Short mmCIF file of C-alpha atoms in Angstrom, two decimals:
data_model
loop_
_atom_site.label_atom_id
_atom_site.label_comp_id
_atom_site.label_asym_id
_atom_site.label_seq_id
_atom_site.Cartn_x
_atom_site.Cartn_y
_atom_site.Cartn_z
CA MET A 1 -63.96 -47.53 -61.55
CA GLY A 2 -63.17 -48.33 -65.17
CA VAL A 3 -66.77 -48.09 -66.34
CA GLU A 4 -67.08 -44.54 -65.00
CA LEU A 5 -63.71 -43.49 -66.41
CA ALA A 6 -64.55 -44.90 -69.84
CA GLY A 7 -67.89 -43.07 -69.76
CA SER A 8 -66.27 -39.74 -68.94
CA LEU A 9 -63.72 -39.63 -71.77
CA HIS A 10 -64.81 -38.15 -75.09
CA GLY A 11 -63.28 -37.96 -78.54
CA VAL A 12 -60.98 -40.96 -78.10
CA ASN A 13 -61.19 -44.64 -78.97
CA ILE A 14 -61.89 -46.56 -75.74
CA LYS A 15 -61.93 -50.30 -75.21
CA ILE A 16 -62.80 -52.02 -71.92
CA ILE A 17 -61.22 -55.46 -71.61
CA GLU A 18 -63.18 -57.49 -69.05
CA ALA A 19 -62.05 -60.94 -67.91
CA GLY A 20 -65.54 -61.81 -66.68
CA LYS A 21 -68.95 -62.16 -68.27
CA ARG A 22 -70.28 -58.76 -67.26
CA LEU A 23 -69.51 -55.25 -66.06
CA LEU A 24 -69.84 -54.08 -62.47
CA GLN A 25 -69.32 -57.47 -60.82
CA GLY A 26 -70.91 -57.68 -57.39
CA LEU A 27 -73.71 -55.26 -58.26
CA LYS A 28 -77.15 -55.99 -59.71
CA ASN A 29 -77.20 -57.41 -63.24
CA GLU A 30 -79.51 -54.50 -64.12
CA TYR A 31 -76.54 -52.15 -63.56
CA HIS A 32 -74.42 -54.17 -65.98
CA GLU A 33 -77.13 -53.83 -68.62
CA ILE A 34 -77.54 -50.07 -68.09
CA ALA A 35 -73.77 -49.47 -68.12
CA LEU A 36 -73.29 -51.56 -71.27
CA LYS A 37 -76.07 -49.67 -73.08
CA LYS A 38 -74.75 -46.24 -72.07
CA LEU A 39 -71.15 -47.14 -72.93
CA SER A 40 -72.28 -48.42 -76.33
CA GLU A 41 -74.12 -45.13 -76.95
CA LEU A 42 -70.84 -43.32 -76.19
CA GLY A 43 -68.91 -45.53 -78.63
CA VAL A 44 -67.02 -47.53 -76.00
CA ASP A 45 -66.13 -51.06 -77.13
CA VAL A 46 -66.39 -53.74 -74.42
CA LEU A 47 -64.76 -57.16 -74.71
CA PHE A 48 -65.96 -59.85 -72.29
CA ASN A 49 -64.27 -63.09 -71.23
CA THR A 50 -60.94 -61.65 -72.37
CA LYS A 51 -57.82 -61.94 -70.24
CA VAL A 52 -54.93 -59.49 -70.40
CA ILE A 53 -51.68 -61.39 -70.73
CA GLU A 54 -49.25 -58.48 -70.96
CA VAL A 55 -49.25 -54.69 -71.10
CA LYS A 56 -46.57 -53.09 -73.25
CA LYS A 57 -45.70 -49.46 -73.86
CA ASP A 58 -47.97 -49.17 -76.90
CA SER A 59 -50.17 -52.28 -76.81
CA ILE A 60 -52.13 -54.73 -74.73
CA ILE A 61 -51.71 -58.43 -75.37
CA THR A 62 -54.82 -60.51 -74.59
CA ASP A 63 -55.95 -64.06 -75.18
CA ALA A 64 -58.22 -62.61 -77.91
CA GLY A 65 -55.46 -60.73 -79.74
CA ASP A 66 -53.28 -57.63 -79.50
CA PHE A 67 -54.62 -54.09 -79.25
CA LYS A 68 -52.73 -50.86 -79.89
CA SER A 69 -52.91 -48.47 -76.95
CA ASP A 70 -51.67 -44.94 -76.37
CA VAL A 71 -52.77 -45.05 -72.71
CA SER A 72 -53.68 -48.12 -70.64
CA VAL A 73 -55.52 -47.90 -67.33
CA PHE A 74 -55.96 -50.80 -64.92
CA ALA A 75 -59.18 -50.48 -62.92
CA GLY A 76 -59.42 -53.92 -61.26
CA GLY A 77 -59.67 -53.23 -57.56
CA LEU A 78 -60.84 -56.59 -56.21
CA THR A 79 -57.66 -57.41 -54.33
CA GLY A 80 -56.63 -56.32 -50.86
CA ASN A 81 -53.12 -55.68 -49.56
CA LEU A 82 -50.64 -58.22 -50.96
CA LEU A 83 -48.59 -58.02 -47.74
CA LEU A 84 -51.34 -59.96 -45.94
CA ASN A 85 -50.48 -63.05 -48.01
CA ASP A 86 -47.10 -63.24 -46.25
CA LEU A 87 -48.71 -63.61 -42.81
CA ASP A 88 -49.60 -66.91 -41.14
CA ILE A 89 -53.31 -66.24 -41.54
CA THR A 90 -56.04 -67.38 -43.94
CA THR A 91 -56.53 -64.93 -46.80
CA LEU A 92 -58.72 -64.66 -49.87
CA ASN A 93 -57.74 -62.22 -52.63
CA SER A 94 -55.17 -60.73 -50.25
CA LYS A 95 -57.80 -60.07 -47.57
CA ILE A 96 -57.98 -61.66 -44.12
CA VAL A 97 -60.85 -64.15 -43.92
CA VAL A 98 -63.07 -63.21 -40.98
CA ASP A 99 -66.29 -64.48 -39.41
CA SER A 100 -69.44 -62.40 -39.04
CA TYR A 101 -67.88 -60.70 -35.98
CA LEU A 102 -64.92 -59.56 -38.17
CA ARG A 103 -62.65 -61.89 -36.18
CA SER A 104 -60.03 -63.87 -38.07
CA VAL A 105 -61.06 -67.47 -38.71
CA ASP A 106 -57.60 -68.42 -37.38
CA TYR A 107 -57.05 -66.16 -34.36
CA ASP A 108 -59.59 -64.93 -31.78
CA ASP A 109 -57.61 -61.74 -31.12
CA VAL A 110 -57.18 -60.59 -34.73
CA TYR A 111 -59.86 -58.48 -36.43
CA ALA A 112 -59.97 -57.08 -39.94
CA CYS A 113 -62.17 -54.53 -41.67
CA GLY A 114 -62.64 -52.59 -44.89
CA ASP A 115 -60.54 -53.57 -47.87
CA SER A 116 -58.49 -55.92 -45.64
CA MET A 117 -61.38 -58.28 -44.81
CA ALA A 118 -63.19 -61.06 -46.62
CA ILE A 119 -66.22 -62.20 -44.64
CA LYS A 120 -66.37 -65.99 -44.86
CA ASN A 121 -68.94 -67.25 -47.41
CA THR A 122 -70.10 -63.70 -48.21
CA PHE A 123 -69.39 -61.18 -50.96
CA THR A 124 -68.84 -57.72 -49.49
CA PRO A 125 -68.08 -54.86 -51.88
CA MET A 126 -65.06 -52.65 -51.31
CA SER A 127 -66.51 -49.22 -50.57
CA ALA A 128 -65.97 -46.33 -48.19
CA ILE A 129 -69.32 -47.08 -46.54
CA ILE A 130 -68.32 -50.68 -45.79
CA ALA A 131 -64.81 -49.65 -44.69
CA ARG A 132 -66.14 -47.15 -42.16
CA SER A 133 -68.92 -49.29 -40.70
CA SER A 134 -66.79 -52.43 -40.50
CA GLY A 135 -63.96 -50.46 -38.90
CA ILE A 136 -66.29 -49.22 -36.17
CA ARG A 137 -67.66 -52.75 -35.55
CA ALA A 138 -64.22 -54.41 -35.61
CA MET A 139 -62.86 -51.91 -33.07
CA ALA A 140 -65.90 -52.31 -30.79
CA ASN A 141 -65.58 -56.10 -30.91
CA ALA A 142 -61.83 -55.94 -30.31
CA MET A 143 -62.59 -53.82 -27.24
CA GLY A 144 -64.96 -56.44 -25.78
CA GLU A 145 -68.30 -56.19 -27.54
CA ASP A 146 -69.53 -59.28 -29.35
CA LEU A 147 -71.86 -58.03 -32.08
CA GLU A 148 -72.25 -59.43 -35.58
CA TYR A 149 -71.42 -57.18 -38.50
CA LYS A 150 -74.18 -56.84 -41.05
CA PRO A 151 -72.85 -55.04 -44.14
CA ASN A 152 -75.11 -52.31 -45.46
CA ASN A 153 -73.69 -50.75 -48.58
CA PHE A 154 -76.61 -48.32 -48.70
CA ALA A 155 -75.32 -46.33 -51.67
CA ASN A 156 -74.16 -47.52 -55.08
CA ILE A 157 -74.15 -44.63 -57.50
CA ILE A 158 -72.60 -45.16 -60.92
CA ARG A 159 -72.07 -42.50 -63.58
CA VAL A 160 -71.63 -43.25 -67.26
CA GLY A 161 -71.35 -40.06 -69.28
CA ASN A 162 -74.00 -37.73 -67.88
CA TYR A 163 -76.26 -40.58 -66.77
CA TYR A 164 -76.41 -41.59 -63.09
CA PHE A 165 -77.96 -44.80 -61.78
CA GLY A 166 -77.82 -47.00 -58.70
CA ASP A 167 -79.25 -47.34 -55.22
CA PHE A 168 -79.26 -44.80 -52.44
CA LEU A 169 -80.62 -45.38 -48.95
CA ILE A 170 -82.89 -48.20 -50.15
CA THR A 171 -82.18 -50.39 -47.13
CA VAL A 172 -82.32 -47.45 -44.72
CA LEU A 173 -85.61 -46.21 -46.20
CA MET A 174 -87.15 -49.67 -46.21
CA ALA A 175 -86.14 -50.25 -42.58
CA SER A 176 -87.64 -46.90 -41.50
CA LEU A 177 -90.89 -47.66 -43.35
CA GLN A 178 -91.21 -50.97 -41.52
CA GLU A 179 -90.82 -49.40 -38.05
#
């Protein structure tokens, strides 16, 4: 994750170029605010609503101007496998669009999970927790079960510098308290 990488480097000039309006898209706005504050304290410059047009050997060309760069790191990560776009199947951001049973919206015998799935009308973060749990559910359903997948990304831990923040086991703890 670019935010974590930027927060771990010291003694260099760092600039995050973000095409969107905030950091850590898909997570709570509170995390954006914490990350922005901590990055600012570390001297990291963040540009929002700025699109990268071209990356050259020693610079980055954006719609807001050109920036010299000794090292450029791309930390996007919102796209699945580009090969999926070549298949005769509905995709979104190079991920197979599936229903809540992880079944393709086009084919009853095709299932997708992890970073290769986009659950219709739902945002599901790309994480190891989601990849594992959706893989288990997709395989069970492909083998004859018919159970809905309910994503539970029970851990989001972000580190900026030496500061950690996020959620851990909130949903699991809340569920156990209600039993």
